[in-house]
mmCIF file of C-alpha atoms and ligand atoms in Angstrom:
data_model
loop_
_atom_site.group_PDB
_atom_site.id
_atom_site.type_symbol
_atom_site.label_atom_id
_atom_site.label_comp_id
_atom_site.label_asym_id
_atom_site.label_seq_id
_atom_site.Cartn_x
_atom_site.Cartn_y
_atom_site.Cartn_z
ATOM 1 C CA UNK A 1 0.023 -0.047 0.119
ATOM 2 C CA UNK A 2 0.946 3.401 -1.009
ATOM 3 C CA UNK A 3 0.612 6.095 1.488
ATOM 4 C CA UNK A 4 0.592 9.775 -0.237
ATOM 5 C CA UNK A 5 0.341 13.199 1.979
ATOM 6 C CA UNK A 6 -0.861 15.668 -0.146
ATOM 7 C CA UNK A 7 -1.830 19.842 0.620
ATOM 8 C CA UNK A 8 -5.409 20.417 -0.201
ATOM 9 C CA UNK A 9 -9.078 20.436 0.226
ATOM 10 C CA UNK A 10 -10.289 17.137 0.663
ATOM 11 C CA UNK A 11 -13.254 17.547 -1.058
ATOM 12 C CA UNK A 12 -11.910 17.524 -4.430
ATOM 13 C CA UNK A 13 -9.051 14.842 -3.978
ATOM 14 C CA UNK A 14 -10.403 12.178 -6.801
ATOM 15 C CA UNK A 15 -10.347 8.545 -4.671
ATOM 16 C CA UNK A 16 -11.910 5.939 -4.241
ATOM 17 C CA UNK A 17 -13.375 7.656 -0.706
ATOM 18 C CA UNK A 18 -12.628 10.357 1.621
ATOM 19 C CA UNK A 19 -13.049 10.518 5.518
ATOM 20 C CA UNK A 20 -15.017 12.679 7.414
ATOM 21 C CA UNK A 21 -13.424 14.038 11.097
ATOM 22 C CA UNK A 22 -17.471 14.338 12.252
ATOM 23 C CA UNK A 23 -18.734 14.284 16.069
ATOM 24 C CA UNK A 24 -21.469 11.650 16.977
ATOM 25 C CA UNK A 25 -24.551 13.458 16.148
ATOM 26 C CA UNK A 26 -23.798 12.677 11.800
ATOM 27 C CA UNK A 27 -25.526 15.755 11.534
ATOM 28 C CA UNK A 28 -22.528 18.187 10.290
ATOM 29 C CA UNK A 29 -20.138 20.663 12.395
ATOM 30 C CA UNK A 30 -17.568 23.117 11.348
ATOM 31 C CA UNK A 31 -13.952 22.313 10.191
ATOM 32 C CA UNK A 32 -13.705 19.445 7.403
ATOM 33 C CA UNK A 33 -16.872 17.881 8.430
ATOM 34 C CA UNK A 34 -18.620 21.173 6.882
ATOM 35 C CA UNK A 35 -16.710 20.981 3.897
ATOM 36 C CA UNK A 36 -18.145 17.770 2.910
ATOM 37 C CA UNK A 37 -21.273 18.024 3.698
ATOM 38 C CA UNK A 38 -21.084 21.430 1.368
ATOM 39 C CA UNK A 39 -19.533 20.125 -1.413
ATOM 40 C CA UNK A 40 -21.473 16.426 -1.186
ATOM 41 C CA UNK A 41 -25.316 18.837 -0.774
ATOM 42 C CA UNK A 42 -28.037 17.763 1.768
ATOM 43 C CA UNK A 43 -28.675 14.264 0.337
ATOM 44 C CA UNK A 44 -25.304 13.871 2.854
ATOM 45 C CA UNK A 45 -27.494 15.071 5.982
ATOM 46 C CA UNK A 46 -30.230 12.860 4.651
ATOM 47 C CA UNK A 47 -27.971 9.663 4.978
ATOM 48 C CA UNK A 48 -26.445 10.873 7.900
ATOM 49 C CA UNK A 49 -30.237 11.671 9.086
ATOM 50 C CA UNK A 50 -31.746 7.798 8.326
ATOM 51 C CA UNK A 51 -28.319 6.566 10.027
ATOM 52 C CA UNK A 52 -29.383 8.137 12.472
ATOM 53 C CA UNK A 53 -32.270 6.919 12.816
ATOM 54 C CA UNK A 54 -31.943 3.109 11.904
ATOM 55 C CA UNK A 55 -28.680 2.498 13.676
ATOM 56 C CA UNK A 56 -26.912 5.023 15.751
ATOM 57 C CA UNK A 57 -29.902 5.997 18.046
ATOM 58 C CA UNK A 58 -27.126 7.309 20.605
ATOM 59 C CA UNK A 59 -24.937 8.948 17.974
ATOM 60 C CA UNK A 60 -21.963 7.319 16.650
ATOM 61 C CA UNK A 61 -19.351 6.037 18.973
ATOM 62 C CA UNK A 62 -15.914 7.777 18.787
ATOM 63 C CA UNK A 63 -12.965 5.565 17.710
ATOM 64 C CA UNK A 64 -15.979 3.490 14.623
ATOM 65 C CA UNK A 65 -17.038 4.640 11.902
ATOM 66 C CA UNK A 66 -19.686 4.428 8.789
ATOM 67 C CA UNK A 67 -20.108 5.170 5.112
ATOM 68 C CA UNK A 68 -22.275 7.143 2.838
ATOM 69 C CA UNK A 69 -22.541 7.403 -0.744
ATOM 70 C CA UNK A 70 -20.693 10.167 -1.750
ATOM 71 C CA UNK A 71 -23.423 12.146 -3.414
ATOM 72 C CA UNK A 72 -21.760 14.968 -5.428
ATOM 73 C CA UNK A 73 -18.573 14.125 -4.111
ATOM 74 C CA UNK A 74 -15.915 13.167 -6.441
ATOM 75 C CA UNK A 75 -15.415 10.172 -4.111
ATOM 76 C CA UNK A 76 -17.903 7.574 -4.528
ATOM 77 C CA UNK A 77 -18.119 7.159 -0.396
ATOM 78 C CA UNK A 78 -17.886 8.558 2.781
ATOM 79 C CA UNK A 79 -16.664 7.054 6.153
ATOM 80 C CA UNK A 80 -17.352 8.958 9.222
ATOM 81 C CA UNK A 81 -15.982 8.737 11.991
ATOM 82 C CA UNK A 82 -15.084 10.313 15.300
ATOM 83 C CA UNK A 83 -11.887 11.367 16.773
ATOM 84 C CA UNK A 84 -11.486 11.782 20.736
ATOM 85 C CA UNK A 85 -11.836 14.960 20.866
ATOM 86 C CA UNK A 86 -8.782 16.460 23.672
ATOM 87 C CA UNK A 87 -10.294 19.456 25.407
ATOM 88 C CA UNK A 88 -13.652 16.773 26.656
ATOM 89 C CA UNK A 89 -11.108 14.605 28.281
ATOM 90 C CA UNK A 90 -10.644 12.240 25.648
ATOM 91 C CA UNK A 91 -7.613 11.651 25.286
ATOM 92 C CA UNK A 92 -6.482 8.009 24.964
ATOM 93 C CA UNK A 93 -4.661 6.884 21.770
ATOM 94 C CA UNK A 94 -6.379 4.119 21.061
ATOM 95 C CA UNK A 95 -9.533 5.806 20.555
ATOM 96 C CA UNK A 96 -7.473 8.290 17.978
ATOM 97 C CA UNK A 97 -5.729 4.661 16.337
ATOM 98 C CA UNK A 98 -9.095 3.596 15.989
ATOM 99 C CA UNK A 99 -11.094 6.216 13.703
ATOM 100 C CA UNK A 100 -8.329 5.549 11.337
ATOM 101 C CA UNK A 101 -7.562 1.808 11.678
ATOM 102 C CA UNK A 102 -11.971 1.013 11.423
ATOM 103 C CA UNK A 103 -12.306 4.296 8.848
ATOM 104 C CA UNK A 104 -9.716 2.045 6.303
ATOM 105 C CA UNK A 105 -11.172 -1.419 7.169
ATOM 106 C CA UNK A 106 -14.514 -0.403 6.568
ATOM 107 C CA UNK A 107 -12.779 1.647 2.865
ATOM 108 C CA UNK A 108 -11.515 -1.636 2.062
ATOM 109 C CA UNK A 109 -14.612 -3.776 2.897
ATOM 110 C CA UNK A 110 -16.404 -1.382 0.718
ATOM 111 C CA UNK A 111 -14.480 -2.111 -1.910
ATOM 112 C CA UNK A 112 -12.548 1.638 -2.502
ATOM 113 C CA UNK A 113 -8.872 1.077 -4.102
ATOM 114 C CA UNK A 114 -7.789 4.931 -2.643
ATOM 115 C CA UNK A 115 -8.860 6.568 0.467
ATOM 116 C CA UNK A 116 -8.360 9.788 1.688
ATOM 117 C CA UNK A 117 -7.548 11.138 5.529
ATOM 118 C CA UNK A 118 -7.673 14.417 6.636
ATOM 119 C CA UNK A 119 -6.486 15.505 10.194
ATOM 120 C CA UNK A 120 -8.776 13.942 12.760
ATOM 121 C CA UNK A 121 -8.835 15.426 15.762
ATOM 122 C CA UNK A 122 -5.889 17.725 15.107
ATOM 123 C CA UNK A 123 -7.997 20.507 14.539
ATOM 124 C CA UNK A 124 -11.124 21.430 17.137
ATOM 125 C CA UNK A 125 -10.735 18.691 18.558
ATOM 126 C CA UNK A 126 -7.418 20.175 19.916
ATOM 127 C CA UNK A 127 -5.115 16.690 20.161
ATOM 128 C CA UNK A 128 -0.707 17.818 18.698
ATOM 129 C CA UNK A 129 -0.912 17.032 15.119
ATOM 130 C CA UNK A 130 2.495 15.293 15.141
ATOM 131 C CA UNK A 131 0.290 12.353 18.051
ATOM 132 C CA UNK A 132 -2.247 12.564 15.062
ATOM 133 C CA UNK A 133 0.339 11.771 12.564
ATOM 134 C CA UNK A 134 2.356 8.732 14.022
ATOM 135 C CA UNK A 135 -0.978 7.781 14.981
ATOM 136 C CA UNK A 136 -1.837 7.709 11.917
ATOM 137 C CA UNK A 137 0.862 6.848 9.635
ATOM 138 C CA UNK A 138 1.442 3.323 12.323
ATOM 139 C CA UNK A 139 -2.133 2.322 12.324
ATOM 140 C CA UNK A 140 -3.138 2.542 8.555
ATOM 141 C CA UNK A 141 0.899 0.748 7.892
ATOM 142 C CA UNK A 142 -0.709 -1.717 10.131
ATOM 143 C CA UNK A 143 -4.084 -2.547 8.711
ATOM 144 C CA UNK A 144 -3.917 -5.814 6.713
ATOM 145 C CA UNK A 145 -5.907 -4.944 3.691
ATOM 146 C CA UNK A 146 -6.984 -5.797 0.475
ATOM 147 C CA UNK A 147 -8.415 -3.498 -2.101
ATOM 148 C CA UNK A 148 -7.157 -0.866 -0.827
ATOM 149 C CA UNK A 149 -3.868 0.575 -2.392
ATOM 150 C CA UNK A 150 -3.415 3.794 -1.770
ATOM 151 C CA UNK A 151 -3.668 5.993 1.021
ATOM 152 C CA UNK A 152 -3.998 10.226 1.322
ATOM 153 C CA UNK A 153 -3.248 11.847 4.613
ATOM 154 C CA UNK A 154 -5.029 15.358 3.152
ATOM 155 C CA UNK A 155 -3.867 18.299 4.460
ATOM 156 C CA UNK A 156 -5.201 21.952 4.673
ATOM 157 C CA UNK A 157 -2.048 23.653 5.321
ATOM 158 C CA UNK A 158 1.582 23.328 4.135
ATOM 159 C CA UNK A 159 3.103 23.386 8.933
ATOM 160 C CA UNK A 160 0.337 19.963 9.318
ATOM 161 C CA UNK A 161 1.926 18.470 5.803
ATOM 162 C CA UNK A 162 5.091 19.068 7.261
ATOM 163 C CA UNK A 163 3.841 17.284 10.378
ATOM 164 C CA UNK A 164 2.410 14.011 8.337
ATOM 165 C CA UNK A 165 5.687 14.075 6.062
ATOM 166 C CA UNK A 166 8.063 13.563 9.675
ATOM 167 C CA UNK A 167 5.596 10.941 10.694
ATOM 168 C CA UNK A 168 5.435 9.188 7.217
HETATM 169 N N1 AR6 B 1 -9.662 19.555 3.433
HETATM 170 C C1 AR6 B 1 -8.351 19.282 4.689
HETATM 171 N N2 AR6 B 1 -8.148 18.859 6.373
HETATM 172 C C2 AR6 B 1 -8.979 20.092 6.138
HETATM 173 C C3 AR6 B 1 -10.440 20.416 5.627
HETATM 174 C C4 AR6 B 1 -10.413 20.604 3.830
HETATM 175 N N3 AR6 B 1 -11.140 20.463 3.460
HETATM 176 N N4 AR6 B 1 -11.040 22.207 6.457
HETATM 177 C C5 AR6 B 1 -10.604 21.438 7.702
HETATM 178 N N5 AR6 B 1 -8.892 20.635 7.522
HETATM 179 P P1 AR6 B 1 -11.396 19.148 12.281
HETATM 180 P P2 AR6 B 1 -11.312 17.561 14.578
HETATM 181 C C6 AR6 B 1 -8.345 20.486 8.797
HETATM 182 O O1 AR6 B 1 -11.947 20.725 12.696
HETATM 183 O O2 AR6 B 1 -10.087 18.107 15.037
HETATM 184 C C7 AR6 B 1 -16.004 19.804 13.622
HETATM 185 O O3 AR6 B 1 -17.139 20.804 13.568
HETATM 186 C C8 AR6 B 1 -8.373 20.813 9.795
HETATM 187 O O4 AR6 B 1 -7.715 22.889 9.154
HETATM 188 O O5 AR6 B 1 -12.674 19.207 11.025
HETATM 189 O O6 AR6 B 1 -11.412 16.691 14.132
HETATM 190 C C9 AR6 B 1 -16.476 18.696 13.540
HETATM 191 O O7 AR6 B 1 -18.328 17.852 13.092
HETATM 192 C C10 AR6 B 1 -7.276 20.283 10.570
HETATM 193 O O8 AR6 B 1 -6.386 19.774 10.403
HETATM 194 O O9 AR6 B 1 -11.756 18.066 13.218
HETATM 195 C C11 AR6 B 1 -16.418 18.178 14.409
HETATM 196 O O10 AR6 B 1 -17.700 18.638 15.722
HETATM 197 C C12 AR6 B 1 -8.331 18.679 10.327
HETATM 198 O O11 AR6 B 1 -8.669 19.209 8.977
HETATM 199 C C13 AR6 B 1 -15.098 18.500 15.605
HETATM 200 O O12 AR6 B 1 -15.632 19.472 13.854
HETATM 201 C C14 AR6 B 1 -9.355 18.361 11.075
HETATM 202 O O13 AR6 B 1 -9.804 19.629 12.085
HETATM 203 C C15 AR6 B 1 -13.538 17.589 15.132
HETATM 204 O O14 AR6 B 1 -12.615 18.212 15.066
#
């Protein structure tokens, strides 16, 4: 499996699946979550509301992942995951690892050959970007995938991209 570090907007990536750093409500928010909902269109929110009604009445737990279509995105699927919120006292690195690992395994099970990740928990949720980058790279390398050939880490700033390059 190849790992690429890309600077840019994850919503434009021509990959099979992009990962959303969502919150447990699955009903949208700021940061990359807001950007993904805006680019995918209102159908994405409807799909998330249906998931809540059907499977996640109490919300998606931290470290879990669930898929929807990508609707108006170039990507066929959005994998929604919830990273731990440092500011809320969620400081167990296994939860962060799980958000990356479970997202990749789910994308692989859907048949995705390429998957793009943002820096989950490194924005509003307040984790140290260096810990996020190291955890993300380790989690992806440990995954025994059948279909995924390319993992992109798509970072919004050059500074964040440098942190991921140092960890890769
Ligand atoms: N493409 C790639 N990366 C982006 C984009 C984009 N379009 N927009 C922002 N980033 P954050 P979190 C970067 O805060 O820390 C939301 O409200 C951003 O610069 O989006 O997991 C959710 O609903 C940062 O480096 O996610 C949750 O409530 C990284 O993505 C909460 O924020 C992650 O920042 C989740 O917080």
